[in-house]
Amino acid sequence: MSVKIAPSILAADFANLERDTKMINSSEADWFHIDIMDGVFVPNISFGIPVLAAIQKHAKKPLDVHLMIIDPDRYIETFADLGAAILTVHYEACDHLHRTLQKIKSCGMKAGVALNPHTPIASLDSIIQDIDLVCIMSVNPGFGGQSFIENTFEKVKQLKKLINQYSSECLIEIDGGVTNTNYSELIACGANVLVAGSYVFKAENPAENIKLLKS
Ligand code: DX5
Ligand code: ZN
């Protein structure tokens, strides 16, 4: 299976969202990565439901929605109605993760779990079989443009081992600081989905950088 590329809209030009959405449509990217932040779980507020609805009108590829919010259960139906294909919640934000994942699936979406840099892979031992995607945060969530945390490589290898142990189909996604300097090692360690914000949108030719990560 070839690696999937999910450009993060957080780094797009919000005054030109239609243009940037169409660029992703016509590029080799696979998914749209959508970061929703509440200013409580993370120290930043990104954008909310009306903005996602506007993106969704033009997007022709699956929406990979990353919720950095407390008590995400309140919004599961809302994001299903907005057309999310994958809904990822944070391990650290869920008291009843199993119930949350079941609810996401019952709304017709794939269920993802994101882990902050300090959260061990072993935290997922008892729940891995219920997860469609694990998003390993390779920066502290909340902002684009941060530097990649090197320990991520080790975490990807550990997660790959756990997934193999259960013969699970779970995908490994990496989010934060992904560039041409680390993508090949991430793939070698077992990554299936690469999120890239700044590396794509701050480039002179975003479609070219997507192509490079995909190659
Ligand atoms: C960070 C977000 C990321 C971010 C990645 O909290 O979850 O998706 O947009 O941006 P870069 O690729 O610039 O680190
Ligand atoms: Zn994200």
GROMACS .gro file of N, CA and C in nm, residues 101 115 184 193:
model
   12
  101LEU      N    1  -1.521   0.571   2.049
  101LEU     CA    2  -1.488   0.509   1.921
  101LEU      C    3  -1.610   0.438   1.862
  115LEU      N    4  -0.226   1.052   1.976
  115LEU     CA    5  -0.145   1.046   2.099
  115LEU      C    6  -0.050   1.166   2.103
  184SER      N    7   1.099   0.967   0.449
  184SER     CA    8   1.135   0.832   0.407
  184SER      C    9   1.163   0.743   0.528
  193VAL      N   10   0.023   0.718   0.673
  193VAL     CA   11  -0.036   0.848   0.635
  193VAL      C   12   0.054   0.959   0.689
   0.00000   0.00000   0.00000
